Coordinates of C-alpha atoms and ligand atoms in Angstrom, one line a residue:
Chain A
X1 CA -36.9 5.6 -25.1
X2 CA -33.2 5.6 -25.5
X3 CA -31.4 8.1 -27.7
X4 CA -29.8 6.5 -30.7
X5 CA -27.6 7.8 -33.5
X6 CA -30.3 8.0 -36.2
X7 CA -32.6 10.3 -34.3
X8 CA -32.6 13.9 -35.3
X9 CA -30.7 16.0 -32.8
X10 CA -33.6 18.4 -32.8
X11 CA -35.9 15.5 -31.7
X12 CA -33.5 14.7 -28.9
X13 CA -34.0 18.2 -27.5
X14 CA -37.7 18.0 -27.9
X15 CA -37.6 14.8 -26.0
X16 CA -35.5 16.2 -23.2
X17 CA -34.4 19.8 -23.1
X18 CA -32.4 19.3 -20.0
X19 CA -29.8 17.8 -22.2
X20 CA -28.8 21.2 -23.7
X21 CA -26.0 22.0 -21.2
X22 CA -24.8 18.4 -21.7
X23 CA -24.5 19.0 -25.5
X24 CA -22.7 22.3 -24.8
X25 CA -20.0 20.3 -23.0
X26 CA -19.3 18.7 -26.4
X27 CA -19.2 22.1 -27.9
X28 CA -22.5 21.3 -29.6
X29 CA -25.0 24.2 -29.8
X30 CA -28.5 24.9 -31.1
X31 CA -29.3 25.2 -34.8
X32 CA -29.3 21.5 -35.8
X33 CA -31.6 21.7 -38.8
X34 CA -32.6 18.2 -39.8
X35 CA -29.3 16.6 -39.0
X36 CA -29.1 13.4 -37.1
X37 CA -27.3 12.8 -33.8
X38 CA -24.6 11.0 -35.8
X39 CA -24.2 13.7 -38.3
X40 CA -23.9 16.4 -35.7
X41 CA -21.4 14.4 -33.8
X42 CA -19.2 13.9 -36.9
X43 CA -19.4 17.6 -37.6
X44 CA -18.1 18.3 -34.2
X45 CA -15.5 15.5 -34.1
X46 CA -17.3 13.9 -31.2
X47 CA -17.2 10.1 -30.8
X48 CA -20.8 9.1 -31.4
X49 CA -20.8 6.1 -29.1
X50 CA -19.4 8.1 -26.3
X51 CA -21.9 10.9 -26.9
X52 CA -24.8 8.4 -26.8
X53 CA -23.6 6.8 -23.6
X54 CA -23.3 10.2 -21.9
X55 CA -26.7 11.6 -23.0
X56 CA -28.5 8.3 -22.3
X57 CA -27.2 8.2 -18.7
X58 CA -28.3 11.7 -18.3
X59 CA -31.7 11.1 -19.9
X60 CA -32.5 8.0 -18.0
X61 CA -30.8 7.4 -14.7
X62 CA -31.5 3.7 -14.8
X63 CA -29.5 3.4 -18.1
X64 CA -26.2 3.0 -16.3
X65 CA -24.0 0.3 -17.7
X66 CA -23.7 -1.6 -14.5
X67 CA -23.2 -4.9 -16.2
X68 CA -21.6 -4.2 -19.6
X69 CA -18.9 -1.7 -19.1
X70 CA -18.0 0.5 -22.0
X71 CA -14.4 0.6 -23.0
X72 CA -14.0 4.3 -23.8
X73 CA -10.7 6.0 -23.6
X74 CA -10.3 7.4 -20.1
X75 CA -9.1 10.8 -21.4
X76 CA -12.4 11.3 -23.3
X77 CA -14.3 10.8 -20.1
X78 CA -12.0 13.0 -18.1
X79 CA -12.4 15.7 -20.7
X80 CA -16.2 15.5 -20.3
X81 CA -16.0 15.5 -16.6
X82 CA -13.7 18.4 -16.5
X83 CA -16.0 20.5 -18.7
X84 CA -18.8 19.6 -16.3
X85 CA -16.8 20.9 -13.4
X86 CA -16.2 24.1 -15.2
X87 CA -19.9 24.4 -15.9
X88 CA -20.7 24.1 -12.2
X89 CA -18.0 26.5 -11.0
X90 CA -18.1 29.1 -13.7
X91 CA -21.7 29.1 -14.7
X92 CA -24.2 27.5 -12.3
X93 CA -22.9 28.3 -8.9
X94 CA -22.2 32.0 -9.7
X95 CA -25.7 32.2 -11.2
X96 CA -27.5 30.8 -8.2
X97 CA -25.2 32.9 -6.0
X98 CA -26.3 36.0 -7.8
X99 CA -30.0 35.1 -7.3
X100 CA -29.4 34.5 -3.7
X101 CA -27.7 37.7 -3.0
X102 CA -30.4 39.5 -5.0
X103 CA -33.1 37.9 -2.9
X104 CA -31.1 38.7 0.3
X105 CA -31.1 42.4 -0.8
X106 CA -34.6 42.8 -2.1
X107 CA -36.9 40.5 -0.2
X108 CA -38.7 41.2 3.0
X109 CA -36.9 38.4 4.7
X110 CA -35.7 39.2 8.2
X111 CA -32.1 39.8 8.7
X112 CA -31.5 36.5 10.3
X113 CA -33.1 34.6 7.4
X114 CA -30.9 36.4 4.9
X115 CA -27.9 35.6 6.8
X116 CA -28.8 31.9 7.1
X117 CA -29.5 31.6 3.5
X118 CA -26.4 33.3 2.3
X119 CA -24.1 31.5 4.8
X120 CA -25.6 28.1 3.9
X121 CA -25.1 28.7 0.2
X122 CA -21.5 30.0 0.7
X123 CA -20.7 26.9 2.7
X124 CA -22.1 24.8 -0.1
X125 CA -20.1 26.7 -2.7
X126 CA -17.0 26.1 -0.7
X127 CA -17.7 22.4 -0.3
X128 CA -18.3 21.8 -4.0
X129 CA -15.2 23.8 -5.0
X130 CA -13.1 21.7 -2.7
X131 CA -14.5 18.5 -4.0
X132 CA -13.8 19.5 -7.5
X133 CA -10.3 20.9 -6.9
X134 CA -9.4 17.6 -5.2
X135 CA -10.5 15.7 -8.3
X136 CA -8.9 18.0 -10.7
X137 CA -5.6 17.9 -8.9
X138 CA -5.6 14.3 -7.8
X139 CA -7.5 11.6 -9.4
X140 CA -7.9 13.0 -12.9
X141 CA -4.2 13.6 -13.6
X142 CA -3.5 10.1 -12.1
X143 CA -5.9 8.6 -14.7
X144 CA -4.3 10.5 -17.5
X145 CA -0.8 9.3 -16.4
X146 CA -2.1 5.7 -16.4
X147 CA -3.4 6.1 -19.9
X148 CA -0.1 7.5 -21.1
X149 CA 1.7 4.7 -19.5
X150 CA -0.5 2.1 -21.2
X151 CA 0.0 3.7 -24.5
X152 CA 3.7 3.8 -24.4
X153 CA 5.8 0.6 -24.5
X154 CA 8.1 1.3 -21.6
X155 CA 6.1 3.0 -19.0
X156 CA 7.5 5.7 -16.8
X157 CA 8.9 4.0 -13.7
X158 CA 7.4 6.6 -11.4
X159 CA 3.9 5.9 -12.7
X160 CA 4.4 2.2 -12.0
X161 CA 5.6 2.9 -8.6
X162 CA 2.6 5.1 -7.9
X163 CA 0.3 2.5 -9.2
X164 CA 1.8 -0.1 -6.8
X165 CA 0.9 2.2 -3.9
X166 CA -2.3 3.7 -4.9
X167 CA -5.5 2.5 -6.5
X168 CA -8.6 4.1 -7.9
X169 CA -10.5 2.2 -5.2
X170 CA -9.2 4.6 -2.6
X171 CA -10.8 7.5 -4.6
X172 CA -14.0 5.5 -4.8
X173 CA -14.0 4.9 -1.1
X174 CA -13.9 8.5 0.0
X175 CA -15.7 9.9 -2.9
X176 CA -18.3 11.8 -1.0
X177 CA -21.7 13.0 -2.0
X178 CA -21.9 16.7 -2.9
X179 CA -25.6 16.8 -3.4
X180 CA -26.6 16.4 0.3
X181 CA -26.4 20.1 1.1
X182 CA -28.2 21.0 -2.0
X183 CA -31.0 18.7 -1.1
X184 CA -31.2 20.4 2.2
X185 CA -31.2 23.9 0.7
X186 CA -34.1 22.9 -1.5
X187 CA -36.2 21.9 1.5
X188 CA -35.2 24.9 3.5
X189 CA -36.5 27.1 0.6
X190 CA -39.5 25.0 -0.1
X191 CA -40.6 24.2 3.4
X192 CA -38.9 26.2 6.1
X193 CA -38.2 29.8 5.2
X194 CA -41.2 32.0 5.9
X195 CA -43.1 33.2 2.8
X196 CA -42.0 36.4 1.2
X197 CA -43.4 38.9 -1.4
X198 CA -41.2 38.6 -4.4
X199 CA -41.7 34.9 -4.9
X200 CA -40.7 34.7 -8.5
X201 CA -37.0 34.9 -7.7
X202 CA -37.4 32.1 -5.2
X203 CA -39.1 30.0 -7.8
X204 CA -36.2 30.5 -10.0
X205 CA -33.7 29.5 -7.4
X206 CA -35.6 26.4 -6.5
X207 CA -35.8 25.5 -10.2
X208 CA -32.0 26.1 -10.7
X209 CA -31.2 23.9 -7.6
X210 CA -33.3 21.0 -9.0
X211 CA -31.4 21.3 -12.3
X212 CA -28.0 21.4 -10.6
X213 CA -28.8 18.5 -8.3
X214 CA -29.8 16.4 -11.2
X215 CA -26.7 17.3 -13.1
X216 CA -24.5 16.6 -10.1
X217 CA -26.2 13.3 -9.5
X218 CA -25.4 12.2 -13.0
X219 CA -21.9 13.5 -12.8
X220 CA -21.2 11.5 -9.6
X221 CA -22.7 8.4 -11.2
X222 CA -20.4 8.7 -14.2
X223 CA -17.4 9.0 -11.9
X224 CA -18.5 6.0 -9.8
X225 CA -20.0 3.7 -12.3
X226 CA -18.1 4.4 -15.5
X227 CA -14.8 6.1 -14.7
X228 CA -13.9 3.9 -11.7
X229 CA -14.4 0.5 -13.5
X230 CA -12.5 1.7 -16.5
X231 CA -9.6 2.8 -14.4
X232 CA -9.7 -0.4 -12.5
X233 CA -9.2 -2.3 -15.7
X234 CA -6.4 0.0 -16.7
X235 CA -4.7 -0.6 -13.4
X236 CA -5.0 -4.4 -13.8
X237 CA -3.6 -4.2 -17.3
X238 CA -0.6 -2.1 -16.3
X239 CA 0.1 -4.3 -13.2
X240 CA 0.1 -7.4 -15.3
X241 CA 2.7 -5.8 -17.5
X242 CA 4.7 -4.7 -14.6
X243 CA 4.1 -7.2 -11.8
X244 CA 4.6 -6.1 -8.2
X245 CA 8.0 -7.1 -6.8
X246 CA 7.7 -9.1 -3.6
X247 CA 9.2 -7.2 -0.8
X248 CA 11.3 -10.2 0.5
X249 CA 13.0 -11.0 -2.8
Chain B
X1 CA -39.7 10.6 -1.3
X2 CA -42.2 9.4 -3.8
X3 CA -45.1 7.3 -2.7
X4 CA -44.4 4.6 -5.2
X5 CA -42.4 1.7 -3.9
X6 CA -39.1 1.0 -5.5
X7 CA -38.4 -2.7 -5.5
X8 CA -35.1 -4.3 -6.5
X9 CA -35.1 -8.0 -7.4
X10 CA -31.7 -9.7 -7.7
X11 CA -32.2 -13.3 -8.7
X12 CA -30.6 -15.4 -11.4
X13 CA -33.6 -17.4 -12.4
X14 CA -35.9 -15.8 -15.0
X15 CA -38.8 -18.0 -13.9
X16 CA -38.4 -17.1 -10.2
X17 CA -38.3 -13.4 -11.1
X18 CA -41.4 -13.7 -13.1
X19 CA -43.1 -15.5 -10.3
X20 CA -42.1 -12.8 -7.8
X21 CA -43.5 -10.1 -10.1
X22 CA -46.8 -11.9 -10.3
X23 CA -46.9 -12.1 -6.6
X24 CA -46.1 -8.4 -6.3
X25 CA -48.8 -7.3 -8.7
X26 CA -51.3 -9.5 -6.9
X27 CA -50.8 -7.1 -4.0
X28 CA -52.2 -4.3 -6.0
X29 CA -49.6 -1.8 -5.0
X30 CA -48.0 0.4 -7.6
X31 CA -44.2 0.0 -7.7
X32 CA -41.1 0.6 -9.8
X33 CA -39.0 -2.4 -10.4
X34 CA -35.3 -2.9 -11.0
X35 CA -34.1 -6.4 -11.9
X36 CA -30.7 -8.0 -11.8
X37 CA -29.7 -11.4 -12.8
X38 CA -25.9 -11.1 -12.9
X39 CA -23.5 -11.4 -9.9
X40 CA -23.3 -8.2 -8.0
X41 CA -19.7 -7.1 -7.2
X42 CA -20.6 -4.1 -5.1
X43 CA -23.9 -4.4 -3.3
X44 CA -23.4 -1.1 -1.5
X45 CA -23.0 0.8 -4.7
X46 CA -26.1 -0.9 -6.2
X47 CA -28.3 -0.1 -3.2
X48 CA -27.0 3.4 -3.1
X49 CA -27.7 4.1 -6.7
X50 CA -31.2 2.5 -6.8
X51 CA -32.2 3.5 -3.3
X52 CA -34.9 0.8 -3.1
X53 CA -37.6 0.4 -0.4
X54 CA -37.6 -3.3 -0.8
X55 CA -34.9 -5.7 -1.9
X56 CA -35.5 -9.3 -2.9
X57 CA -32.1 -10.8 -3.0
X58 CA -30.7 -14.2 -3.7
X59 CA -27.5 -14.1 -1.6
X60 CA -25.9 -16.4 -4.1
X61 CA -25.6 -13.4 -6.4
X62 CA -23.5 -11.3 -4.1
X63 CA -19.8 -11.9 -4.6
X64 CA -18.8 -11.5 -1.0
X65 CA -21.7 -11.1 1.3
X66 CA -20.4 -9.5 4.5
X67 CA -23.2 -7.3 5.5
X68 CA -26.3 -5.8 3.9
X69 CA -26.1 -2.1 3.3
X70 CA -28.1 -0.4 6.0
X71 CA -28.3 3.2 7.0
X72 CA -26.3 5.8 5.0
X73 CA -26.5 9.5 5.1
X74 CA -28.4 9.7 1.9
X75 CA -30.7 6.8 1.8
X76 CA -33.4 5.3 3.8
X77 CA -32.9 1.8 4.9
X78 CA -34.3 -0.8 2.6
X79 CA -36.2 -3.8 3.7
X80 CA -34.4 -7.0 2.8
X81 CA -36.0 -10.3 1.9
X82 CA -33.7 -13.2 1.3
X83 CA -34.5 -15.5 -1.6
X84 CA -33.1 -18.7 -0.1
X85 CA -32.4 -22.0 -1.7
X86 CA -32.4 -25.1 0.5
X87 CA -29.2 -25.2 2.5
X88 CA -28.6 -21.5 2.9
X89 CA -26.6 -21.3 6.1
X90 CA -28.0 -19.6 9.2
X91 CA -25.4 -16.8 9.3
X92 CA -26.6 -15.7 5.9
X93 CA -30.3 -16.0 6.9
X94 CA -29.8 -13.8 9.9
X95 CA -28.7 -10.8 7.9
X96 CA -32.1 -10.5 6.3
X97 CA -35.3 -9.0 7.6
X98 CA -37.5 -11.6 6.2
X99 CA -37.0 -14.7 4.1
X100 CA -38.6 -16.6 1.3
X101 CA -37.7 -20.2 0.7
X102 CA -37.8 -20.7 -3.0
X103 CA -39.2 -24.2 -2.6
X104 CA -42.1 -23.0 -0.5
X105 CA -45.8 -23.2 -1.4
X106 CA -47.3 -20.4 -3.3
X107 CA -49.8 -19.6 -0.6
X108 CA -47.0 -19.3 1.8
X109 CA -45.2 -16.8 -0.4
X110 CA -48.3 -14.8 -0.8
X111 CA -48.6 -14.4 2.9
X112 CA -45.0 -13.2 3.3
X113 CA -45.4 -10.7 0.5
X114 CA -48.6 -9.3 1.9
X115 CA -47.1 -8.8 5.3
X116 CA -44.0 -7.1 3.9
X117 CA -45.9 -4.8 1.6
X118 CA -48.2 -3.8 4.4
X119 CA -45.3 -3.0 6.6
X120 CA -43.7 -0.8 3.8
X121 CA -47.0 0.9 3.0
X122 CA -47.2 2.1 6.6
X123 CA -43.8 3.5 6.3
X124 CA -44.5 5.3 3.1
X125 CA -48.0 6.7 3.4
X126 CA -46.7 9.7 5.1
X127 CA -49.0 12.5 6.1
X128 CA -49.4 10.7 9.4
X129 CA -47.3 12.6 11.9
X130 CA -44.3 14.4 10.6
X131 CA -43.7 16.3 13.8
X132 CA -40.7 15.5 15.9
X133 CA -41.0 13.7 19.2
X134 CA -39.6 15.2 22.4
X135 CA -36.6 12.9 22.2
X136 CA -36.0 13.8 18.6
X137 CA -36.2 17.5 19.3
X138 CA -33.6 17.3 22.0
X139 CA -31.3 15.2 19.7
X140 CA -31.9 17.7 16.9
X141 CA -30.8 20.6 19.2
X142 CA -27.6 18.8 20.2
X143 CA -26.8 18.0 16.6
X144 CA -27.4 21.5 15.5
X145 CA -25.1 22.7 18.3
X146 CA -22.4 20.7 16.8
X147 CA -22.2 17.6 19.0
X148 CA -21.2 14.2 17.6
X149 CA -23.3 11.1 17.9
X150 CA -21.1 9.8 20.7
X151 CA -21.3 13.0 22.7
X152 CA -25.0 12.9 22.4
X153 CA -25.2 9.3 23.4
X154 CA -23.2 10.1 26.5
X155 CA -25.3 13.2 27.4
X156 CA -28.6 11.4 27.0
X157 CA -27.5 8.0 28.4
X158 CA -28.4 6.1 25.3
X159 CA -26.3 4.1 22.8
X160 CA -24.7 5.7 19.7
X161 CA -26.8 3.3 17.7
X162 CA -30.0 4.7 19.2
X163 CA -28.8 8.2 18.4
X164 CA -28.3 7.1 14.8
X165 CA -31.8 5.7 14.6
X166 CA -33.3 9.0 15.9
X167 CA -31.2 11.0 13.5
X168 CA -32.4 8.9 10.6
X169 CA -36.0 9.5 11.7
X170 CA -35.3 13.2 12.0
X171 CA -33.9 13.3 8.5
X172 CA -36.8 11.4 7.1
X173 CA -39.4 13.6 8.8
X174 CA -37.7 16.9 7.9
X175 CA -36.2 16.2 4.6
X176 CA -32.8 17.5 5.8
X177 CA -29.7 15.4 5.7
X178 CA -26.7 17.5 6.7
X179 CA -25.6 18.9 10.1
X180 CA -25.6 22.4 8.7
X181 CA -29.0 21.9 7.2
X182 CA -30.3 20.8 10.6
X183 CA -28.7 23.8 12.2
X184 CA -30.5 26.2 9.9
X185 CA -33.7 24.3 10.6
X186 CA -33.2 24.6 14.3
X187 CA -32.5 28.3 14.1
X188 CA -35.4 29.0 11.9
X189 CA -37.7 27.2 14.3
X190 CA -36.1 28.9 17.3
X191 CA -34.9 25.7 18.9
X192 CA -31.5 27.2 19.3
X193 CA -30.0 30.7 19.0
X194 CA -27.4 31.6 16.4
X195 CA -25.1 32.8 19.2
X196 CA -25.1 29.3 20.8
X197 CA -23.4 27.6 18.0
X198 CA -19.8 26.7 18.9
X199 CA -17.6 27.6 16.0
X200 CA -18.7 27.0 12.4
X201 CA -18.5 23.7 10.7
Ligands
FE2_1 FE1 -16.4 15.4 -10.2
FE2_2 FE1 -16.9 13.8 -7.6

């Protein structure tokens, strides 16, 4: 069942509590009373349609608007994606990192196992941080510049020049998958590390990795399947206003 | 990987899609279905997202059909069945693993479907033998030590393509996709020693 604006927000959480961190990215927190999704969104000055699109893609991964693309403002999307990045780097990764160093200290893993686990996770952290920084410094600001150029009558000449040399398709092409290592880490923990005594912490780590993997998956899909097409349209629109000059003119 | 088949049907005609679904359910195999009836701009993207085991595709729906998405780091290779209308050119036909002519007899179609599902079922119903073959073990060791596919191909006198196929099987059997993951696996299973690794990756 899809989430719609007349559902009570509390029901939404009963339906799928994994949505809580997603709500938090809109600065929406628990304590909904009997208010509907729409009412809560209005209270928090959140665009209801946008909210619904995001929670539904998260709730049901086959919901993706492959055919009918939504025309949301790109800056809205960037804001959401940016908060998601912050959640990974400031909350989730440090949390899992703490568990991992705790298990490395307290468990009866052999020295080599501890080292492998810690190194692997550090590598992952490094990889994810790089991926995110690249987006935060490259493609996101580019999208915001495009939006600004579209909104103003006479666009900044530099933005137009940039647009004539770069396209979001390039981002799309080498937008790599950041979940692969996480997938491996999961199997290393589930299948390949030898059993240890204080298993509860390991359970927790595995659980956290599943959650993070799901979140990252959704995030990547939003970038590829919503952000990219929206930006493609923006590029087309801007280019039609400022046609490319032929080099031999 | 779940044991339920994921099947993607991309075909513009509603009636044909319904017909295919009936054929599929006649085979008595549980499956999850994704349907598309609109032109597909980016087939790679679609396949990557859905990660199907079986694709029934009318090539007419693909905007520019250059090649069918095969192996990628994250996905297992889907099995492609072309849904062909009379007059589909041979160079398109040859891209597919199997073909269905949409004007064929129903009994003919049933036979194709049965064959395909059997093939897929064998691939899915795991617990068979998940242990690595000798060849896979030696390739795994070389990967874990940081060698590229081409280097491995040279060392073992096989083609880079064959190396890829082995790597795909290793990944499927172990549930590990990345080089550093395979390295950890190899150390944990004492296939290589930590000191042997040349530099970090
Ligand atoms: Fe991102
Ligand atoms: Fe990304």
